[in-house]
Amino acid sequence: MINKGIPRIYRRPKESPLIGIVIPTVEAVAEAIAKRDKIRTIPSGSYALRMPLD
């Protein structure tokens, strides 16, 4: 099942046997858009402070 989240963004929710339908996280959506548009995202603000260093 594919449903519409926001204009021009479609999501394919996963089904969990415990909690039902699970929609993708904001990070997963941003990663998919970056992959589609062949761009690199750069975190900023408090999100960048919480990121683990790899």
GROMACS .gro file of N, CA, C and O in nm:
model
  216
    1MET      N    1   0.085  -0.117   0.000
    1MET     CA    2   0.000   0.000   0.000
    1MET      C    3   0.090   0.124   0.000
    1MET      O    4   0.183   0.135   0.078
    2ILE      N    5   0.063   0.215  -0.089
    2ILE     CA    6   0.135   0.341  -0.095
    2ILE      C    7   0.035   0.451  -0.068
    2ILE      O    8  -0.071   0.456  -0.128
    3ASN      N    9   0.069   0.540   0.026
    3ASN     CA   10  -0.021   0.652   0.052
    3ASN      C   11   0.056   0.783   0.045
    3ASN      O   12   0.178   0.785   0.045
    4LYS      N   13  -0.018   0.891   0.037
    4LYS     CA   14   0.042   1.021   0.016
    4LYS      C   15   0.063   1.089   0.150
    4LYS      O   16  -0.028   1.100   0.230
    5GLY      N   17   0.187   1.134   0.177
    5GLY     CA   18   0.217   1.203   0.301
    5GLY      C   19   0.197   1.353   0.286
    5GLY      O   20   0.106   1.412   0.342
    6ILE      N   21   0.281   1.415   0.206
    6ILE     CA   22   0.272   1.557   0.175
    6ILE      C   23   0.278   1.569   0.023
    6ILE      O   24   0.309   1.472  -0.045
    7PRO      N   25   0.247   1.685  -0.033
    7PRO     CA   26   0.246   1.696  -0.179
    7PRO      C   27   0.374   1.645  -0.245
    7PRO      O   28   0.484   1.678  -0.204
    8ARG      N   29   0.359   1.559  -0.343
    8ARG     CA   30   0.464   1.497  -0.423
    8ARG      C   31   0.555   1.403  -0.345
    8ARG      O   32   0.659   1.363  -0.393
    9ILE      N   33   0.518   1.367  -0.223
    9ILE     CA   34   0.594   1.270  -0.145
    9ILE      C   35   0.500   1.155  -0.112
    9ILE      O   36   0.398   1.173  -0.048
   10TYR      N   37   0.536   1.036  -0.157
   10TYR     CA   38   0.457   0.917  -0.130
   10TYR      C   39   0.538   0.827  -0.039
   10TYR      O   40   0.659   0.817  -0.050
   11ARG      N   41   0.470   0.760   0.052
   11ARG     CA   42   0.540   0.674   0.145
   11ARG      C   43   0.482   0.533   0.138
   11ARG      O   44   0.364   0.514   0.109
   12ARG      N   45   0.567   0.438   0.165
   12ARG     CA   46   0.527   0.298   0.167
   12ARG      C   47   0.542   0.250   0.311
   12ARG      O   48   0.650   0.208   0.353
   13PRO      N   49   0.434   0.260   0.390
   13PRO     CA   50   0.444   0.220   0.531
   13PRO      C   51   0.467   0.071   0.546
   13PRO      O   52   0.426  -0.009   0.463
   14LYS      N   53   0.536   0.035   0.653
   14LYS     CA   54   0.560  -0.106   0.682
   14LYS      C   55   0.458  -0.153   0.785
   14LYS      O   56   0.407  -0.076   0.864
   15GLU      N   57   0.430  -0.281   0.781
   15GLU     CA   58   0.332  -0.340   0.873
   15GLU      C   59   0.406  -0.414   0.983
   15GLU      O   60   0.488  -0.502   0.957
   16SER      N   61   0.380  -0.376   1.107
   16SER     CA   62   0.439  -0.442   1.223
   16SER      C   63   0.333  -0.530   1.288
   16SER      O   64   0.221  -0.484   1.311
   17PRO      N   65   0.367  -0.654   1.321
   17PRO     CA   66   0.268  -0.740   1.385
   17PRO      C   67   0.230  -0.691   1.525
   17PRO      O   68   0.123  -0.721   1.575
   18LEU      N   69   0.318  -0.612   1.588
   18LEU     CA   70   0.291  -0.566   1.724
   18LEU      C   71   0.212  -0.436   1.729
   18LEU      O   72   0.120  -0.421   1.810
   19ILE      N   73   0.248  -0.338   1.642
   19ILE     CA   74   0.185  -0.207   1.653
   19ILE      C   75   0.110  -0.162   1.529
   19ILE      O   76   0.057  -0.052   1.526
   20GLY      N   77   0.107  -0.244   1.426
   20GLY     CA   78   0.031  -0.209   1.306
   20GLY      C   79   0.117  -0.135   1.204
   20GLY      O   80   0.232  -0.169   1.183
   21ILE      N   81   0.060  -0.032   1.144
   21ILE     CA   82   0.129   0.041   1.037
   21ILE      C   83   0.234   0.135   1.097
   21ILE      O   84   0.206   0.210   1.189
   22VAL      N   85   0.356   0.128   1.042
   22VAL     CA   86   0.466   0.212   1.086
   22VAL      C   87   0.510   0.298   0.968
   22VAL      O   88   0.551   0.245   0.865
   23ILE      N   89   0.500   0.430   0.983
   23ILE     CA   90   0.541   0.520   0.874
   23ILE      C   91   0.690   0.551   0.885
   23ILE      O   92   0.748   0.542   0.994
   24PRO      N   93   0.756   0.588   0.776
   24PRO     CA   94   0.899   0.617   0.780
   24PRO      C   95   0.928   0.741   0.864
   24PRO      O   96   0.846   0.831   0.877
   25THR      N   97   1.050   0.745   0.919
   25THR     CA   98   1.093   0.860   0.998
   25THR      C   99   1.126   0.977   0.907
   25THR      O  100   1.143   0.961   0.785
   26VAL      N  101   1.138   1.093   0.965
   26VAL     CA  102   1.176   1.212   0.889
   26VAL      C  103   1.314   1.193   0.826
   26VAL      O  104   1.337   1.232   0.711
   27GLU      N  105   1.405   1.130   0.900
   27GLU     CA  106   1.539   1.105   0.848
   27GLU      C  107   1.536   1.013   0.727
   27GLU      O  108   1.607   1.034   0.629
   28ALA      N  109   1.451   0.911   0.731
   28ALA     CA  110   1.440   0.818   0.619
   28ALA      C  111   1.382   0.887   0.495
   28ALA      O  112   1.428   0.863   0.383
   29VAL      N  113   1.285   0.975   0.516
   29VAL     CA  114   1.228   1.050   0.404
   29VAL      C  115   1.332   1.144   0.344
   29VAL      O  116   1.349   1.152   0.222
   30ALA      N  117   1.406   1.214   0.430
   30ALA     CA  118   1.510   1.306   0.381
   30ALA      C  119   1.619   1.230   0.306
   30ALA      O  120   1.668   1.276   0.202
   31GLU      N  121   1.656   1.113   0.356
   31GLU     CA  122   1.756   1.031   0.289
   31GLU      C  123   1.708   0.984   0.151
   31GLU      O  124   1.783   0.984   0.053
   32ALA      N  125   1.581   0.946   0.142
   32ALA     CA  126   1.524   0.902   0.015
   32ALA      C  127   1.519   1.017  -0.086
   32ALA      O  128   1.548   0.998  -0.204
   33ILE      N  129   1.483   1.136  -0.041
   33ILE     CA  130   1.479   1.253  -0.130
   33ILE      C  131   1.620   1.287  -0.177
   33ILE      O  132   1.641   1.316  -0.295
   34ALA      N  133   1.716   1.282  -0.086
   34ALA     CA  134   1.855   1.311  -0.123
   34ALA      C  135   1.907   1.210  -0.225
   34ALA      O  136   1.975   1.247  -0.320
   35LYS      N  137   1.871   1.084  -0.207
   35LYS     CA  138   1.913   0.981  -0.302
   35LYS      C  139   1.847   1.003  -0.438
   35LYS      O  140   1.912   0.992  -0.542
   36ARG      N  141   1.718   1.037  -0.436
   36ARG     CA  142   1.645   1.059  -0.560
   36ARG      C  143   1.702   1.177  -0.639
   36ARG      O  144   1.718   1.171  -0.760
   37ASP      N  145   1.734   1.286  -0.567
   37ASP     CA  146   1.782   1.408  -0.632
   37ASP      C  147   1.933   1.413  -0.645
   37ASP      O  148   1.987   1.512  -0.695
   38LYS      N  149   2.002   1.307  -0.599
   38LYS     CA  150   2.148   1.298  -0.605
   38LYS      C  151   2.214   1.420  -0.539
   38LYS      O  152   2.298   1.486  -0.597
   39ILE      N  153   2.172   1.446  -0.416
   39ILE     CA  154   2.229   1.556  -0.339
   39ILE      C  155   2.282   1.503  -0.207
   39ILE      O  156   2.255   1.389  -0.168
   40ARG      N  157   2.358   1.585  -0.139
   40ARG     CA  158   2.409   1.549  -0.008
   40ARG      C  159   2.346   1.641   0.096
   40ARG      O  160   2.340   1.762   0.077
   41THR      N  161   2.299   1.585   0.204
   41THR     CA  162   2.238   1.666   0.309
   41THR      C  163   2.343   1.696   0.415
   41THR      O  164   2.432   1.614   0.443
   42ILE      N  165   2.333   1.813   0.475
   42ILE     CA  166   2.426   1.854   0.580
   42ILE      C  167   2.343   1.891   0.702
   42ILE      O  168   2.267   1.987   0.699
   43PRO      N  169   2.356   1.814   0.809
   43PRO     CA  170   2.279   1.844   0.930
   43PRO      C  171   2.328   1.973   0.995
   43PRO      O  172   2.444   2.010   0.984
   44SER      N  173   2.236   2.039   1.064
   44SER     CA  174   2.274   2.163   1.133
   44SER      C  175   2.197   2.173   1.264
   44SER      O  176   2.107   2.094   1.291
   45GLY      N  177   2.234   2.267   1.346
   45GLY     CA  178   2.164   2.293   1.471
   45GLY      C  179   2.177   2.181   1.570
   45GLY      O  180   2.279   2.112   1.578
   46SER      N  181   2.071   2.161   1.647
   46SER     CA  182   2.074   2.060   1.754
   46SER      C  183   2.083   1.918   1.698
   46SER      O  184   2.139   1.830   1.763
   47TYR      N  185   2.034   1.896   1.578
   47TYR     CA  186   2.045   1.763   1.517
   47TYR      C  187   2.191   1.728   1.494
   47TYR      O  188   2.234   1.616   1.521
   48ALA      N  189   2.270   1.824   1.447
   48ALA     CA  190   2.411   1.800   1.423
   48ALA      C  191   2.486   1.772   1.555
   48ALA      O  192   2.581   1.694   1.558
   49LEU      N  193   2.443   1.835   1.663
   49LEU     CA  194   2.508   1.813   1.792
   49LEU      C  195   2.483   1.673   1.845
   49LEU      O  196   2.566   1.616   1.916
   50ARG      N  197   2.369   1.615   1.813
   50ARG     CA  198   2.333   1.482   1.864
   50ARG      C  199   2.384   1.368   1.777
   50ARG      O  200   2.371   1.253   1.813
   51MET      N  201   2.442   1.400   1.662
   51MET     CA  202   2.486   1.294   1.570
   51MET      C  203   2.609   1.222   1.624
   51MET      O  204   2.700   1.285   1.676
   52PRO      N  205   2.612   1.091   1.609
   52PRO     CA  206   2.733   1.017   1.650
   52PRO      C  207   2.845   1.041   1.548
   52PRO      O  208   2.821   1.060   1.429
   53LEU      N  209   2.967   1.042   1.596
   53LEU     CA  210   3.082   1.057   1.507
   53LEU      C  211   3.126   0.920   1.460
   53LEU      O  212   3.154   0.831   1.539
   54ASP      N  213   3.131   0.902   1.329
   54ASP     CA  214   3.173   0.771   1.274
   54ASP      C  215   3.315   0.778   1.224
   54ASP      O  216   3.366   0.869   1.178
   0.00000   0.00000   0.00000
